[in-house]
mmCIF file of C-alpha atoms in Angstrom:
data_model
loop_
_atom_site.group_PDB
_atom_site.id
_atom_site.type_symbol
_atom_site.label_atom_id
_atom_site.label_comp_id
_atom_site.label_asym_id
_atom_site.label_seq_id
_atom_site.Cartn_x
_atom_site.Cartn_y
_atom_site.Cartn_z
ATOM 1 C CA UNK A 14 -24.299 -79.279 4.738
ATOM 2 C CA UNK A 15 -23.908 -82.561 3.342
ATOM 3 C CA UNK A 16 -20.043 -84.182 3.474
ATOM 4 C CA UNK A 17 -18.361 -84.589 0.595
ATOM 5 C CA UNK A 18 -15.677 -87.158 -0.263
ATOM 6 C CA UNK A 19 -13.656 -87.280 -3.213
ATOM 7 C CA UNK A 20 -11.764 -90.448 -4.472
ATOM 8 C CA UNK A 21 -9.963 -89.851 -8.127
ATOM 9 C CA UNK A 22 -7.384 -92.083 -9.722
ATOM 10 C CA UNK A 23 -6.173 -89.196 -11.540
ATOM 11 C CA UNK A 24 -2.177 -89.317 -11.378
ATOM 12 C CA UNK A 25 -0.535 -86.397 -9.917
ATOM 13 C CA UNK A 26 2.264 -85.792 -11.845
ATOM 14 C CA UNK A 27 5.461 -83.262 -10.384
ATOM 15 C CA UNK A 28 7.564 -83.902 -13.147
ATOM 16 C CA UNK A 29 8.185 -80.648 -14.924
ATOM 17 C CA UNK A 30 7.735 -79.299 -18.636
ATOM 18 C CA UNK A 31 10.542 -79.017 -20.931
ATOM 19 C CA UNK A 32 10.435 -75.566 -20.201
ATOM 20 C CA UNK A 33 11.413 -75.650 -16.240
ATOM 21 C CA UNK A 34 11.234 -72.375 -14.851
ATOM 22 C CA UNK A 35 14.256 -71.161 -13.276
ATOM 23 C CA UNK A 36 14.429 -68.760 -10.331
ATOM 24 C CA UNK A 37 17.175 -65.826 -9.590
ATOM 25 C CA UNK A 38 18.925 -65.897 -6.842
ATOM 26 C CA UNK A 39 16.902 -62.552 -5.595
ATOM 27 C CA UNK A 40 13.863 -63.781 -6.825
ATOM 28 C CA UNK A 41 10.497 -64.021 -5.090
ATOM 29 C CA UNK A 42 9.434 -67.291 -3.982
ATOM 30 C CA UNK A 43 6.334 -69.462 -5.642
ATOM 31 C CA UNK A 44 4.086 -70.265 -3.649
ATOM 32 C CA UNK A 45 3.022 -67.959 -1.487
ATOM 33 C CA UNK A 46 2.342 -69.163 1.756
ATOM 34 C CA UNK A 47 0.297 -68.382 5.121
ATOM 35 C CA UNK A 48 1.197 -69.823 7.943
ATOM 36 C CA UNK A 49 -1.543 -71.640 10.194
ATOM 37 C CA UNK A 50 -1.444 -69.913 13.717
ATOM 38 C CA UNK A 51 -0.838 -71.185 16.965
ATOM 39 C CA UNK A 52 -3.935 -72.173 19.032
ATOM 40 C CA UNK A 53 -3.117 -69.851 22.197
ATOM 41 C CA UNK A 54 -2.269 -66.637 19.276
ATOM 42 C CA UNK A 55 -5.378 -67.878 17.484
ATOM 43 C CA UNK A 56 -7.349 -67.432 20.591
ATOM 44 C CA UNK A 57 -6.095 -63.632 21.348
ATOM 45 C CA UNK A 58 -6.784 -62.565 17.821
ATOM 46 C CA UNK A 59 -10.053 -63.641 17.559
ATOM 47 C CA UNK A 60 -10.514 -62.068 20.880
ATOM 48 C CA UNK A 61 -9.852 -58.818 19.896
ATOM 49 C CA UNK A 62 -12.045 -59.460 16.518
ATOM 50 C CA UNK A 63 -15.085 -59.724 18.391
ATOM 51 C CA UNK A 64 -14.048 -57.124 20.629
ATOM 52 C CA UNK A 65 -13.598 -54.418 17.775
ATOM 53 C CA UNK A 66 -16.568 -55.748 16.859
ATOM 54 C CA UNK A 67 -19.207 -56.842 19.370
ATOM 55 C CA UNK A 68 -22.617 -57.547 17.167
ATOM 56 C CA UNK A 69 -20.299 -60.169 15.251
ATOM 57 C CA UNK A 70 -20.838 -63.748 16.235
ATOM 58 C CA UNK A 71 -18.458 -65.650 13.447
ATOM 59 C CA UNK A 72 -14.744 -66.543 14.255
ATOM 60 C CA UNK A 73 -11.712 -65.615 12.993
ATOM 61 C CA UNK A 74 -10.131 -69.225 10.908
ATOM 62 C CA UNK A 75 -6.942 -70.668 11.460
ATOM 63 C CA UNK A 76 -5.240 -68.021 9.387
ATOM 64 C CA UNK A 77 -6.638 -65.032 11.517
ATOM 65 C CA UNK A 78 -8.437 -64.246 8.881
ATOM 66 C CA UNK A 79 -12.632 -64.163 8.494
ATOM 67 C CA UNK A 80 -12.782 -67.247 6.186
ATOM 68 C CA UNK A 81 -15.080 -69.912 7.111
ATOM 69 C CA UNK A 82 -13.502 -72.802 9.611
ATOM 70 C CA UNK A 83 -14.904 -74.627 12.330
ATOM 71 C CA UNK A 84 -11.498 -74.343 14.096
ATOM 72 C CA UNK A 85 -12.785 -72.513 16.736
ATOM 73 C CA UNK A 86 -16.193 -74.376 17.174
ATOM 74 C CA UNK A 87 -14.847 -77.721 16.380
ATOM 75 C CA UNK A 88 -18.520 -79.859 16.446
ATOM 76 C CA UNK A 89 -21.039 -77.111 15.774
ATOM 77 C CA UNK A 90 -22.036 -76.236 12.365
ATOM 78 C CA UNK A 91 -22.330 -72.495 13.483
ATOM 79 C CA UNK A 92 -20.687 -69.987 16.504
ATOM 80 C CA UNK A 93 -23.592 -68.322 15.796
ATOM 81 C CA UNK A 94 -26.543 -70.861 16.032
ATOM 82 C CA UNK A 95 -27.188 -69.598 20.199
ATOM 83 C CA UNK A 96 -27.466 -65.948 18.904
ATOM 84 C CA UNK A 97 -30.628 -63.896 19.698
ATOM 85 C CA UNK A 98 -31.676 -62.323 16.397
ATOM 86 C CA UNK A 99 -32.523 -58.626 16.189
ATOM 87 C CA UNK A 100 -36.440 -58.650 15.650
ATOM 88 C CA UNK A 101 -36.450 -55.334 13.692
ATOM 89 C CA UNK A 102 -38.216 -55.966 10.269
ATOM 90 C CA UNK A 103 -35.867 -54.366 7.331
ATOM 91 C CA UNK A 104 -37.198 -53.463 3.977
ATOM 92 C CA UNK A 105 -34.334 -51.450 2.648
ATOM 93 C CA UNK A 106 -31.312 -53.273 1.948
ATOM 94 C CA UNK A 107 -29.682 -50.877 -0.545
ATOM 95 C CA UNK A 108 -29.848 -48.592 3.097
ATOM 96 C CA UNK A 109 -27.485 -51.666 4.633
ATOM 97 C CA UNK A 110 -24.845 -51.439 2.123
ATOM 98 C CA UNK A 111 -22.448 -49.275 3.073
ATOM 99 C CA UNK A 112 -22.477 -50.960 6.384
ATOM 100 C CA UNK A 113 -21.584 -53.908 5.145
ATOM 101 C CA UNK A 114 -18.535 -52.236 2.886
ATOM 102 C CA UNK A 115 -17.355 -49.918 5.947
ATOM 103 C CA UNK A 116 -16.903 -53.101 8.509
ATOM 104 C CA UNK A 117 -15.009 -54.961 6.337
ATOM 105 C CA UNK A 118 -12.771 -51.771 5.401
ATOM 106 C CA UNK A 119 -12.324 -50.997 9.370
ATOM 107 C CA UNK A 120 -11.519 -54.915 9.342
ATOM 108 C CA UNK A 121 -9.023 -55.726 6.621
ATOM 109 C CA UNK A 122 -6.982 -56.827 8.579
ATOM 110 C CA UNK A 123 -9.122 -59.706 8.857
ATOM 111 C CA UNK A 124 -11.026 -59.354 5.744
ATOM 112 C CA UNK A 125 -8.037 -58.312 3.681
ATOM 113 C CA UNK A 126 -10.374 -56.282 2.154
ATOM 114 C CA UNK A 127 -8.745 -52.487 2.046
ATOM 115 C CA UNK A 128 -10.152 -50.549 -0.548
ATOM 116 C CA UNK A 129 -14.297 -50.440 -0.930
ATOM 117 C CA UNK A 130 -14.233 -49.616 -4.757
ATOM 118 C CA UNK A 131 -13.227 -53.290 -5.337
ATOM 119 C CA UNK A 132 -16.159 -54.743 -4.090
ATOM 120 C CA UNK A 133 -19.090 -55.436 -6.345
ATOM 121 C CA UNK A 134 -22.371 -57.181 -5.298
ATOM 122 C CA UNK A 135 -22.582 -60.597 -6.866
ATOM 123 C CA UNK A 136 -25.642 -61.600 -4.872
ATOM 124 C CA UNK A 137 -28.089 -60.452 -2.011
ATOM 125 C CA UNK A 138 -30.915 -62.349 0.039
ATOM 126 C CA UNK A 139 -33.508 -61.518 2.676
ATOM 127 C CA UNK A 140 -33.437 -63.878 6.017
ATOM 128 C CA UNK A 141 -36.548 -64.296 7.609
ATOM 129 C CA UNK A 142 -37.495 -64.765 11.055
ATOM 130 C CA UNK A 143 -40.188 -64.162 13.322
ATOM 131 C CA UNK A 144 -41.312 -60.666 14.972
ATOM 132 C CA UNK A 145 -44.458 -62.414 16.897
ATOM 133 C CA UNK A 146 -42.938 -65.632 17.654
ATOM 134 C CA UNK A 147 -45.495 -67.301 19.709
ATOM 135 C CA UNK A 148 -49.547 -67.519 19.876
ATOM 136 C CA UNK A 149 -52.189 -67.000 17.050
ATOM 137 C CA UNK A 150 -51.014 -64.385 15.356
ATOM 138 C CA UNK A 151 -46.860 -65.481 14.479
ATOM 139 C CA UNK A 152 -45.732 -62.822 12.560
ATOM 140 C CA UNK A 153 -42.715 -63.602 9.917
ATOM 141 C CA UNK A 154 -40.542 -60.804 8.742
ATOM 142 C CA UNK A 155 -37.027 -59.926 7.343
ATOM 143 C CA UNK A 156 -35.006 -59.529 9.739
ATOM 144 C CA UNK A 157 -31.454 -59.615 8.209
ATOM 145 C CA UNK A 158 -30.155 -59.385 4.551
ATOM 146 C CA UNK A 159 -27.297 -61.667 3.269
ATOM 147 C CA UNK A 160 -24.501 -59.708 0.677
ATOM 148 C CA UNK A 161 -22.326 -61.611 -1.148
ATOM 149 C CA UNK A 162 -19.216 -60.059 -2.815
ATOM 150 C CA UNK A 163 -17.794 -60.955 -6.066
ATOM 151 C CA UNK A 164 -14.199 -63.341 -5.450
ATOM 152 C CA UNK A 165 -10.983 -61.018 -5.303
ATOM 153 C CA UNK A 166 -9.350 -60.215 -8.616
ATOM 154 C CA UNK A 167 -5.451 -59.703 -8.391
ATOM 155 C CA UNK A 168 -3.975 -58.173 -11.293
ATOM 156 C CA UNK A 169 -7.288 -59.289 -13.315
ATOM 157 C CA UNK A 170 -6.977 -62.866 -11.813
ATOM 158 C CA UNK A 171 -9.742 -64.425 -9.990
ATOM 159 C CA UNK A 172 -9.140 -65.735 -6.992
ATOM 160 C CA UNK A 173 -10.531 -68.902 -6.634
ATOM 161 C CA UNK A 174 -13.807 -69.506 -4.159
ATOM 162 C CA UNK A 175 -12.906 -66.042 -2.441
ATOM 163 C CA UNK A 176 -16.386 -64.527 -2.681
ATOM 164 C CA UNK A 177 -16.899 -62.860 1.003
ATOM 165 C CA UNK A 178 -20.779 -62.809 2.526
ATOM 166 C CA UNK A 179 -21.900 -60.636 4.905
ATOM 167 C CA UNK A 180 -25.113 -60.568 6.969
ATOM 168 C CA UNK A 181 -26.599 -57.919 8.233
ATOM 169 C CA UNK A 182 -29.912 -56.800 10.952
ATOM 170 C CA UNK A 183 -30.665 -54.005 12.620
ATOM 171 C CA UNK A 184 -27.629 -53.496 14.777
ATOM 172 C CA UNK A 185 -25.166 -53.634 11.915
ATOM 173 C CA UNK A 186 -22.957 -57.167 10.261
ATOM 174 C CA UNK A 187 -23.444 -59.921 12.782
ATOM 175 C CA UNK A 188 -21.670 -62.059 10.666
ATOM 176 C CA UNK A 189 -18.871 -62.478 7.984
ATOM 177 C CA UNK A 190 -17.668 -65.607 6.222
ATOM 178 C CA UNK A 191 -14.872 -65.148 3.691
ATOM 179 C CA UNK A 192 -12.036 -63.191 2.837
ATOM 180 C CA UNK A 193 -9.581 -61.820 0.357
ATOM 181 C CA UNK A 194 -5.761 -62.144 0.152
ATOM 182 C CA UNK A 195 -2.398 -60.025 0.536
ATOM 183 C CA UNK A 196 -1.306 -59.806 -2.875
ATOM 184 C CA UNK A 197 0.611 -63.098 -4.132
ATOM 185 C CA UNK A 198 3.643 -63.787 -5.985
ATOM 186 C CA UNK A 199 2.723 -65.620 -9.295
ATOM 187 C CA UNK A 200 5.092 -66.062 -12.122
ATOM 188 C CA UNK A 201 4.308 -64.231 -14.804
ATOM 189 C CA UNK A 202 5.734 -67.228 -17.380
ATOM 190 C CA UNK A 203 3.711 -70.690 -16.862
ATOM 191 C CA UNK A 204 5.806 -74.182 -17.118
ATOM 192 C CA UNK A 205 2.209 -75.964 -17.717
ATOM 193 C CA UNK A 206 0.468 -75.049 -20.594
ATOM 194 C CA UNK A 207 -3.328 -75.674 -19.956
ATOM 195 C CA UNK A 208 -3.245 -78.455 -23.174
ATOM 196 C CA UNK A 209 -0.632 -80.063 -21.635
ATOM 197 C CA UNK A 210 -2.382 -80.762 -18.009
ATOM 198 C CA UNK A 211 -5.229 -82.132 -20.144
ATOM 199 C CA UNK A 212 -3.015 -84.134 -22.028
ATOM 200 C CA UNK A 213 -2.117 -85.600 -18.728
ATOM 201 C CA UNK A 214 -5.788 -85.768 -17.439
ATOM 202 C CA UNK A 215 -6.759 -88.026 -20.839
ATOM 203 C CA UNK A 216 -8.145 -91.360 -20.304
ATOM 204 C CA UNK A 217 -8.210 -91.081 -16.332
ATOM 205 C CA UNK A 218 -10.923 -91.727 -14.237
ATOM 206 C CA UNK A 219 -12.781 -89.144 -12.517
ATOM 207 C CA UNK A 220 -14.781 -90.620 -8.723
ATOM 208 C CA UNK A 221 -16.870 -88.813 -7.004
ATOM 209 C CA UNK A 222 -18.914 -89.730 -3.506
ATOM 210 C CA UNK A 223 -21.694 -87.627 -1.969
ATOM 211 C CA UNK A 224 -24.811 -87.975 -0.263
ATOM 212 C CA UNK A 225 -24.224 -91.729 -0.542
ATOM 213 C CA UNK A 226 -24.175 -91.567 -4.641
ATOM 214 C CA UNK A 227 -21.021 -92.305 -6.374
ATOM 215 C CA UNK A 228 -20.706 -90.693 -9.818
ATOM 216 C CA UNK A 229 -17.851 -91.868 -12.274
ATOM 217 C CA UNK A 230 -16.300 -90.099 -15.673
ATOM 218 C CA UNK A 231 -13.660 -90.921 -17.596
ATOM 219 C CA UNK A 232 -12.176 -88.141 -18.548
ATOM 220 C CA UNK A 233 -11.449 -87.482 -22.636
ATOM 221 C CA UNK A 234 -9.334 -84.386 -23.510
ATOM 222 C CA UNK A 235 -11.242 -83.339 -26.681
ATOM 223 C CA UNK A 236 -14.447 -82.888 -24.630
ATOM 224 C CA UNK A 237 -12.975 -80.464 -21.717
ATOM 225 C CA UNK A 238 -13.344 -77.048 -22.199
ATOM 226 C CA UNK A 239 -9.747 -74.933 -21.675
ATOM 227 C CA UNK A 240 -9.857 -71.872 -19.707
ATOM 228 C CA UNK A 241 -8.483 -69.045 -21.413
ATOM 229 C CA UNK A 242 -7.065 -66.963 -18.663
ATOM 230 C CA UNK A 243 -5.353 -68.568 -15.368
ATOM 231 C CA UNK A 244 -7.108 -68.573 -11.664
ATOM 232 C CA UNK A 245 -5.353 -67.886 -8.275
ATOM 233 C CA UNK A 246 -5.943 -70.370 -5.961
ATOM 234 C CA UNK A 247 -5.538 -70.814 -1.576
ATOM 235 C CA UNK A 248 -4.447 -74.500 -1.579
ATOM 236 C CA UNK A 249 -3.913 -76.620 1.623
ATOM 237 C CA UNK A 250 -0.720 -78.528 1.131
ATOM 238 C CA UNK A 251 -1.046 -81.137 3.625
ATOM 239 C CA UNK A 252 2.877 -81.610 3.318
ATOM 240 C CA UNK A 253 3.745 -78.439 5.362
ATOM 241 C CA UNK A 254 0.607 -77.674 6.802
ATOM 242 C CA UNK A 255 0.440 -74.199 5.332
ATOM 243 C CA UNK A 256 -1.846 -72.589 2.670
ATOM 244 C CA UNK A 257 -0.321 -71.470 -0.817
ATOM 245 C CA UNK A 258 -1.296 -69.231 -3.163
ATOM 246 C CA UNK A 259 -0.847 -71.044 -6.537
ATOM 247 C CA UNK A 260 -1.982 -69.961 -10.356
ATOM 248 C CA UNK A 261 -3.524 -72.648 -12.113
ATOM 249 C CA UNK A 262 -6.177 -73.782 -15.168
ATOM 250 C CA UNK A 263 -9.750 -74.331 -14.066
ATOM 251 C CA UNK A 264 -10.321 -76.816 -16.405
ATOM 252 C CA UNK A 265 -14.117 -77.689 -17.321
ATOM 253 C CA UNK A 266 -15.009 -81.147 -17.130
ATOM 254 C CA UNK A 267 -18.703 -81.170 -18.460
ATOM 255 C CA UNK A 268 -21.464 -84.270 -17.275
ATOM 256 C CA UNK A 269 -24.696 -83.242 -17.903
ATOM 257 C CA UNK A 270 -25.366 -87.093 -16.480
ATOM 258 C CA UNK A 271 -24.658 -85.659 -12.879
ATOM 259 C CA UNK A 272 -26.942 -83.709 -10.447
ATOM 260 C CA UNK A 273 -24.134 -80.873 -10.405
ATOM 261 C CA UNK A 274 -23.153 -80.500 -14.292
ATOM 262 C CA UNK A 275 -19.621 -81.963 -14.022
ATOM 263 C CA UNK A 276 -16.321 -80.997 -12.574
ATOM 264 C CA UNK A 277 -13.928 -78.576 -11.907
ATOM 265 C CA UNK A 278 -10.520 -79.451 -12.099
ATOM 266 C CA UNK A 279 -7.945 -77.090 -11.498
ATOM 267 C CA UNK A 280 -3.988 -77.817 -12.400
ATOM 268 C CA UNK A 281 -0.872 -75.513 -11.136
ATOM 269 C CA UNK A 282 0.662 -73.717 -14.214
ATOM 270 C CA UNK A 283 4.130 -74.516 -12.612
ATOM 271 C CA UNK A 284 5.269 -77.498 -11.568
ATOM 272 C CA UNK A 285 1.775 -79.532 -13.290
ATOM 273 C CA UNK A 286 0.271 -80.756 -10.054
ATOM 274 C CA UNK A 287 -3.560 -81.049 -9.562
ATOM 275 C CA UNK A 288 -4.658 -78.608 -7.360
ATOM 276 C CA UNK A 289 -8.104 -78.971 -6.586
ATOM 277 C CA UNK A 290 -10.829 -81.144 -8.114
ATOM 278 C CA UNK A 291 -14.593 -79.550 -7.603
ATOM 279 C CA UNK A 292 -18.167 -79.728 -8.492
ATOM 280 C CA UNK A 293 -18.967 -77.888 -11.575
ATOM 281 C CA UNK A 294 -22.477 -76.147 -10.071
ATOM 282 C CA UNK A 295 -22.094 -75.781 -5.883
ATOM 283 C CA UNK A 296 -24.516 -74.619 -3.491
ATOM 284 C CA UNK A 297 -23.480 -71.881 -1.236
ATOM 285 C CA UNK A 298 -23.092 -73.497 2.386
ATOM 286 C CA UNK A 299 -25.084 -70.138 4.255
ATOM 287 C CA UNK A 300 -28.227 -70.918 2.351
ATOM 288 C CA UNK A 301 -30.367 -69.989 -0.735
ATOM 289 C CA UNK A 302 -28.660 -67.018 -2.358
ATOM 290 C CA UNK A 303 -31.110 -64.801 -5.449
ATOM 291 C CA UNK A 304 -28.404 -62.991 -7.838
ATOM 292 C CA UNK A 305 -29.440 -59.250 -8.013
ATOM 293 C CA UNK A 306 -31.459 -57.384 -11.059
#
């Protein structure tokens, strides 16, 4: 996977709207938080994740939970790359579904996945490897099928990136990467009006480095496209080293000039900040994914 660096001279404003959102006494908090776990309790969990669960070769992240980290195989790209793949052909993945449903159900507490009616295919792909692996005759086959699940709704709000894939062979899901969330607490009432983050976005320059190619846009409000319902968002606040769950505006920023078709840019309906700036068209990191007829 190639790195990514992003450098943007947008300003990131705190300073509130006139209409500053004032919390009871009793109320709940915003944000929602999780709190990154201890190496040594890290270590234990994930322990008894792959022990529940012994034809699984991904880790737990540093939130206990199944979402992709290299936190517990800091310098490999994979904790599964020295597996041994099942060499069982499979030509019936509708057959593997339910599998793939019932492990995350018996592991929600990982998964945060509890309930299997929620789930919905978004995409599914056949992984090939080899049956006859050496001499004249190598013989390719599928040998596992990739599921991806459509990102968690809360109340009818997406959670941002929370799509969960699971891969499956002939023994069962030997791998998960993703996961949902315990239900947030999101203010119903937003401070930040999607017009005015974009007001604030106007005229700022947008910088983006990958792959050795920079790609610049100056951003002009008239030409974004406003979302019209908000998104739920995991951000990493760097500040106090814990994620939040935050509702934003995925605003559009559209450049058919760039490889990826523009940005992403997401701002916090509460206090204004910008939350997370993206690529408008992404790969998915686990490979070549075909969306389902």
């Amino acid at each position: 996977m190639a790195k990514k660096y992003l450098f943007i001279t947008i300003l990131l404003f705190s300073a509130y709207g006139c209409d500053v959102f004032n919390f009871d006494e009793d109320a709940l908090i915003y944000p929602s938080q999780l709190t990154k776990l201890e190496m040594e309790e890290l270590v234990e969990l994930n322990e008894q994740f792959q022990a529940e669960n012994e034809n699984i070769c991904s880790t737990l992240n540093e939130y206990g939970l199944t979402g992709f980290s290299t936190f517990l195989f800091e310098g490999e790209s994979s904790p599964c790359l020295g597996r041994e793949p099942v060499r069982i052909e499979l030509t019936e993945p509708d057959t593997l579904l339910p599998a793939a449903a019932q492990t995350l159900i018996h592991n929600s507490e990982f998964t945060g996945v509890s309930n299997a009616e929620l789930l919905s295919l978004l995409e599914m792909e056949p992984l090939r490897g080899c049956i006859i692996c050496e001499g004249p005759n190598i013989d390719s086959r599928i040998l596992e099928w990739k599921f991806v699940y459509e990102s968690q709704r809360i109340n009818g709000i997406e959670v941002y990136e929370s799509s969960i894939t699971v891969i499956v062979d002939a023994n069962g899901v030997n791998r998960i990467w993703g996961n949902w969330y315990d239900q947030p607490y999101i203010p119903a009432r937003a401070n930040f009006l999607p017009e005015e983050i974009v007001e604030n976005l106007d005229g700022q320059t947008l910088t983006w480095t990958e792959d050795g190619e920079e790609y610049s846009h100056k951003i002009v409000a008239d030409r974004l496209n406003l979302p019209e319902e908000k998104t739920i968002i995991p951000f990493e606040n760097n500040e106090n080293n814990r994620l939040e769950l935050r509702a934003g505006w995925k605003i559009e920023v559209p450049d058919q000039s760039v490889p990826f078709g523009g940005w992403v840019i997401i701002g916090d309906k509460i206090d204004g900040r910008i939350l997370k700036v993206d690529k408008l068209i992404k790969s998915n990191d686990f490979g070549s994914l075909s969306v389902r007829n």
